[in-house]
Short mmCIF file of C-alpha atoms in Angstrom, two decimals:
data_model
loop_
_atom_site.label_atom_id
_atom_site.label_comp_id
_atom_site.label_asym_id
_atom_site.label_seq_id
_atom_site.Cartn_x
_atom_site.Cartn_y
_atom_site.Cartn_z
CA ASP A 74 10.22 -14.96 14.28
CA GLY A 75 11.04 -17.83 11.85
CA GLY A 76 10.50 -17.07 8.39
CA ILE A 77 12.22 -16.56 4.91
CA THR A 78 13.46 -13.20 3.83
CA GLN A 79 14.03 -12.21 0.38
CA SER A 80 15.63 -9.18 -0.73
CA PRO A 81 15.20 -6.77 -2.07
CA LYS A 82 11.43 -6.40 -2.89
CA TYR A 83 11.93 -4.51 -6.26
CA LEU A 84 14.62 -4.93 -8.68
CA PHE A 85 15.55 -3.44 -12.06
CA ARG A 86 18.22 -4.18 -14.02
CA LYS A 87 19.59 -3.19 -17.61
CA GLU A 88 19.70 -5.80 -20.07
CA GLY A 89 22.90 -7.79 -20.44
CA GLN A 90 23.57 -7.49 -16.75
CA ASN A 91 23.58 -10.32 -14.37
CA VAL A 92 21.76 -9.77 -10.99
CA THR A 93 21.44 -11.70 -7.53
CA LEU A 94 18.39 -12.49 -5.41
CA SER A 95 18.66 -13.18 -2.03
CA CYS A 96 16.94 -15.60 -0.07
CA GLU A 97 17.76 -16.30 3.81
CA GLN A 98 15.60 -18.44 6.06
CA ASN A 99 16.15 -19.07 9.96
CA LEU A 100 13.92 -22.10 9.60
CA ASN A 101 16.24 -24.55 10.10
CA HIS A 102 14.73 -26.33 6.94
CA ASP A 103 17.19 -28.19 4.83
CA ALA A 104 15.43 -27.83 1.34
CA MET A 105 14.73 -24.63 -0.59
CA TYR A 106 13.40 -23.59 -3.79
CA TRP A 107 13.23 -20.71 -6.34
CA TYR A 108 9.89 -20.06 -8.36
CA ARG A 109 9.49 -17.64 -11.06
CA GLN A 110 5.57 -16.38 -11.80
CA ASP A 111 4.31 -14.83 -14.45
CA PRO A 112 1.28 -13.51 -15.32
CA GLY A 113 -1.52 -16.85 -15.88
CA GLN A 114 1.29 -19.32 -15.80
CA GLY A 115 1.33 -20.32 -12.15
CA LEU A 116 4.57 -20.83 -10.39
CA ARG A 117 7.43 -22.52 -11.99
CA LEU A 118 10.28 -24.26 -10.46
CA ILE A 119 13.52 -22.87 -11.20
CA TYR A 120 16.02 -24.43 -8.82
CA TYR A 121 15.85 -26.40 -5.94
CA SER A 122 18.24 -27.34 -3.22
CA GLN A 123 17.53 -30.31 -0.04
CA ILE A 124 21.06 -29.90 1.39
CA VAL A 125 24.18 -27.57 1.30
CA ASN A 126 26.54 -27.86 -1.27
CA ASP A 127 23.73 -29.35 -3.68
CA PHE A 128 21.11 -28.37 -6.05
CA GLN A 129 19.15 -29.60 -8.93
CA LYS A 130 17.73 -28.15 -12.14
CA GLY A 131 13.51 -27.73 -12.18
CA ASP A 132 11.57 -26.97 -15.18
CA ILE A 133 13.06 -23.65 -16.26
CA ALA A 134 16.81 -23.55 -14.93
CA GLU A 135 18.17 -21.74 -18.59
CA GLY A 136 19.63 -18.65 -17.85
CA TYR A 137 19.66 -19.10 -14.18
CA SER A 138 22.35 -20.33 -11.64
CA VAL A 139 22.37 -20.78 -7.76
CA SER A 140 24.32 -21.60 -4.81
CA ARG A 141 24.11 -23.28 -1.30
CA GLU A 142 27.01 -22.77 0.51
CA LYS A 143 25.38 -22.25 4.24
CA LYS A 144 22.18 -23.82 4.85
CA GLU A 145 20.40 -20.60 5.68
CA SER A 146 21.22 -19.24 2.37
CA PHE A 147 20.03 -20.27 -1.41
CA PRO A 148 20.75 -17.41 -3.73
CA LEU A 149 19.49 -16.56 -7.49
CA THR A 150 21.20 -15.07 -9.95
CA VAL A 151 19.68 -13.78 -13.14
CA THR A 152 22.19 -14.07 -15.66
CA SER A 153 22.39 -12.46 -18.93
CA ALA A 154 21.57 -15.54 -21.02
CA GLN A 155 17.98 -15.42 -19.03
CA LYS A 156 16.02 -13.83 -22.18
CA ASN A 157 12.78 -12.83 -20.57
CA PRO A 158 14.02 -11.93 -16.76
CA THR A 159 11.17 -9.74 -16.08
CA ALA A 160 8.62 -12.07 -13.58
CA PHE A 161 7.94 -12.03 -9.85
CA TYR A 162 10.39 -14.62 -8.46
CA LEU A 163 9.37 -16.50 -4.82
CA CYS A 164 11.62 -18.36 -2.72
CA ALA A 165 10.16 -21.34 -0.55
CA SER A 166 11.88 -23.65 2.25
CA ARG A 167 10.70 -27.10 3.39
CA PRO A 168 11.98 -29.42 6.63
CA THR A 169 13.76 -32.59 5.42
CA GLY A 170 11.37 -35.53 5.56
CA GLU A 171 8.36 -34.05 4.70
CA SER A 172 6.05 -33.51 1.42
CA TYR A 173 4.35 -30.41 3.35
CA GLY A 174 5.19 -27.80 5.17
CA TYR A 175 6.50 -25.03 2.73
CA THR A 176 7.08 -21.66 4.05
CA PHE A 177 7.42 -19.05 1.01
CA GLY A 178 9.03 -15.60 0.99
CA SER A 179 6.97 -12.32 0.30
CA GLY A 180 8.83 -12.18 -3.28
CA THR A 181 10.96 -10.24 -5.48
CA ARG A 182 10.03 -8.07 -8.40
CA LEU A 183 12.32 -8.21 -11.16
CA THR A 184 11.83 -5.95 -13.78
CA VAL A 185 14.36 -5.50 -16.96
CA VAL A 186 14.48 -1.55 -18.16
CA ALA B 135 4.77 -36.49 -13.64
CA GLN B 136 2.44 -34.43 -11.47
CA LYS B 137 0.11 -32.22 -13.01
CA VAL B 138 -2.76 -29.56 -11.58
CA THR B 139 -4.92 -27.83 -13.71
CA GLN B 140 -6.91 -24.80 -12.93
CA ALA B 141 -9.25 -24.72 -15.52
CA GLN B 142 -10.58 -21.26 -14.33
CA THR B 143 -8.03 -18.37 -15.46
CA GLU B 144 -10.84 -16.04 -13.79
CA ILE B 145 -13.45 -14.92 -11.73
CA SER B 146 -15.92 -12.59 -11.07
CA VAL B 147 -18.59 -12.40 -8.61
CA VAL B 148 -20.82 -10.14 -6.96
CA GLU B 149 -19.92 -9.69 -2.79
CA LYS B 150 -21.96 -12.05 -0.92
CA GLU B 151 -22.55 -14.67 -3.91
CA ASP B 152 -20.92 -18.27 -3.06
CA VAL B 153 -17.78 -19.24 -5.52
CA THR B 154 -15.95 -22.29 -6.56
CA LEU B 155 -12.80 -22.78 -7.64
CA ASP B 156 -12.10 -25.97 -9.05
CA CYS B 157 -8.73 -28.28 -9.15
CA VAL B 158 -7.99 -31.17 -11.02
CA TYR B 159 -4.73 -33.15 -10.51
CA GLU B 160 -2.79 -36.37 -11.97
CA THR B 161 -0.39 -38.14 -10.45
CA ARG B 162 0.33 -42.16 -10.04
CA ASP B 163 1.59 -42.20 -6.83
CA THR B 164 -0.73 -43.07 -4.08
CA THR B 165 0.55 -41.10 -1.56
CA TYR B 166 0.77 -37.28 -2.11
CA TYR B 167 -0.59 -34.11 -1.05
CA LEU B 168 -2.83 -31.02 -2.31
CA PHE B 169 -2.78 -27.48 -0.87
CA TRP B 170 -4.61 -24.71 -1.75
CA TYR B 171 -2.95 -21.26 -1.35
CA LYS B 172 -4.05 -17.26 -1.29
CA GLN B 173 -2.13 -14.43 -3.20
CA PRO B 174 -3.18 -11.24 -2.31
CA PRO B 175 -1.76 -8.01 -4.76
CA SER B 176 1.24 -7.48 -2.22
CA GLY B 177 2.30 -11.06 -3.49
CA GLU B 178 2.75 -12.93 -1.05
CA LEU B 179 1.68 -17.12 -0.89
CA VAL B 180 -0.85 -17.54 1.91
CA PHE B 181 -1.26 -20.87 2.99
CA LEU B 182 -5.09 -21.76 3.20
CA ILE B 183 -4.98 -25.69 3.47
CA ARG B 184 -3.10 -29.19 3.25
CA ARG B 185 -5.10 -32.25 2.84
CA ASN B 186 -3.32 -35.90 2.52
CA SER B 187 -4.76 -38.68 -0.01
CA PHE B 188 -5.62 -40.83 2.54
CA ASP B 189 -8.18 -38.46 3.64
CA GLU B 190 -11.30 -37.77 2.01
CA GLN B 191 -12.47 -35.49 4.49
CA ASN B 192 -14.28 -32.62 3.20
CA GLU B 193 -13.37 -29.73 5.53
CA ILE B 194 -15.14 -26.17 6.51
CA SER B 195 -13.03 -23.49 8.19
CA GLY B 196 -15.40 -20.12 8.30
CA ARG B 197 -16.61 -18.98 4.91
CA TYR B 198 -14.26 -21.63 3.45
CA SER B 199 -14.76 -25.07 2.75
CA TRP B 200 -13.11 -28.49 0.38
CA ASN B 201 -14.33 -31.29 -1.07
CA PHE B 202 -11.67 -33.77 -1.93
CA GLN B 203 -12.82 -36.34 -3.93
CA LYS B 204 -10.26 -39.16 -5.54
CA SER B 205 -12.86 -40.57 -7.63
CA THR B 206 -12.45 -37.74 -9.99
CA SER B 207 -8.98 -36.26 -8.74
CA SER B 208 -10.31 -33.21 -7.84
CA PHE B 209 -9.90 -30.94 -4.52
CA ASN B 210 -12.49 -28.23 -5.31
CA PHE B 211 -12.68 -24.84 -3.12
CA THR B 212 -15.31 -23.06 -2.17
CA ILE B 213 -16.51 -19.68 -0.58
CA THR B 214 -19.61 -18.95 0.98
CA ALA B 215 -20.93 -15.41 0.82
CA SER B 216 -18.07 -13.86 -0.88
CA GLN B 217 -16.13 -10.82 0.39
CA VAL B 218 -13.99 -8.04 -1.34
CA VAL B 219 -11.26 -9.27 0.90
CA ASP B 220 -11.53 -12.73 -0.59
CA SER B 221 -10.19 -10.94 -4.34
CA ALA B 222 -6.69 -12.84 -5.24
CA VAL B 223 -5.21 -15.16 -7.08
CA TYR B 224 -5.64 -18.93 -5.49
CA PHE B 225 -3.70 -21.62 -6.55
CA CYS B 226 -3.91 -25.27 -6.25
CA ALA B 227 -0.70 -27.53 -5.50
CA LEU B 228 0.51 -31.09 -5.24
CA SER B 229 3.37 -32.84 -3.52
CA VAL B 230 4.64 -36.22 -3.72
CA LEU B 231 5.83 -38.09 -0.96
CA GLY B 232 9.18 -39.06 -1.65
CA TYR B 233 9.68 -36.17 -4.17
CA SER B 234 11.21 -33.03 -3.05
CA THR B 235 8.74 -30.49 -5.27
CA LEU B 236 5.75 -28.53 -5.47
CA THR B 237 3.56 -28.76 -8.69
CA PHE B 238 1.33 -25.98 -8.90
CA GLY B 239 -1.70 -24.69 -11.28
CA LYS B 240 -1.61 -21.49 -13.31
CA GLY B 241 -4.19 -19.93 -10.54
CA THR B 242 -7.54 -18.68 -10.60
CA MET B 243 -7.90 -14.71 -10.16
CA LEU B 244 -11.30 -14.24 -8.25
CA LEU B 245 -12.48 -10.95 -8.26
CA VAL B 246 -15.12 -9.77 -5.70
CA SER B 247 -16.91 -6.44 -6.27
CA PRO B 248 -19.37 -5.07 -3.85
#
């Protein structure tokens, strides 16, 4: 079945460490997204990519980095510069040419210990 | 810029009550899409409905119904005869034709008690 796989489901990180969240899709979608969810804050856009080797900052990109070397993969690195990284992270994808048709992964819950 | 407002942070009802979740949106574009998603405690987003800006017909799907009114920029969601399994966070979202991203409201947490 086609879909988006986020791994791991739960992730613990020590303060000062970088950590990378995985997002893989087999839907042949061109566009991919990372959202962050905090209680009462809704989903806020971190980064998005509309094509391989290209990506744009979203509303809260500081302290995060991404890469898009393959169409299927859009990993998110939470760097030590991110002041409050504990949150729920959702990855999504969408076919090109549509303003709908979003598919979401099941999320990664990151906790800084 | 686009904006979605869900003024209700949390709603508590007793099973079998009807409940309406409000969503107000802002955009200057004439072609846009509105969405509702359900997020159960497990965390994944479950797609419920999409409506484009040219289709103001209300929609009913089982116990769910949606009321889209462009005149008030609202896209409200009603659950009839609520059930405990309806307990979740519900998000309203907006995307605009030609603009790649999806803008979410802050969500409404619905708690249905037996």
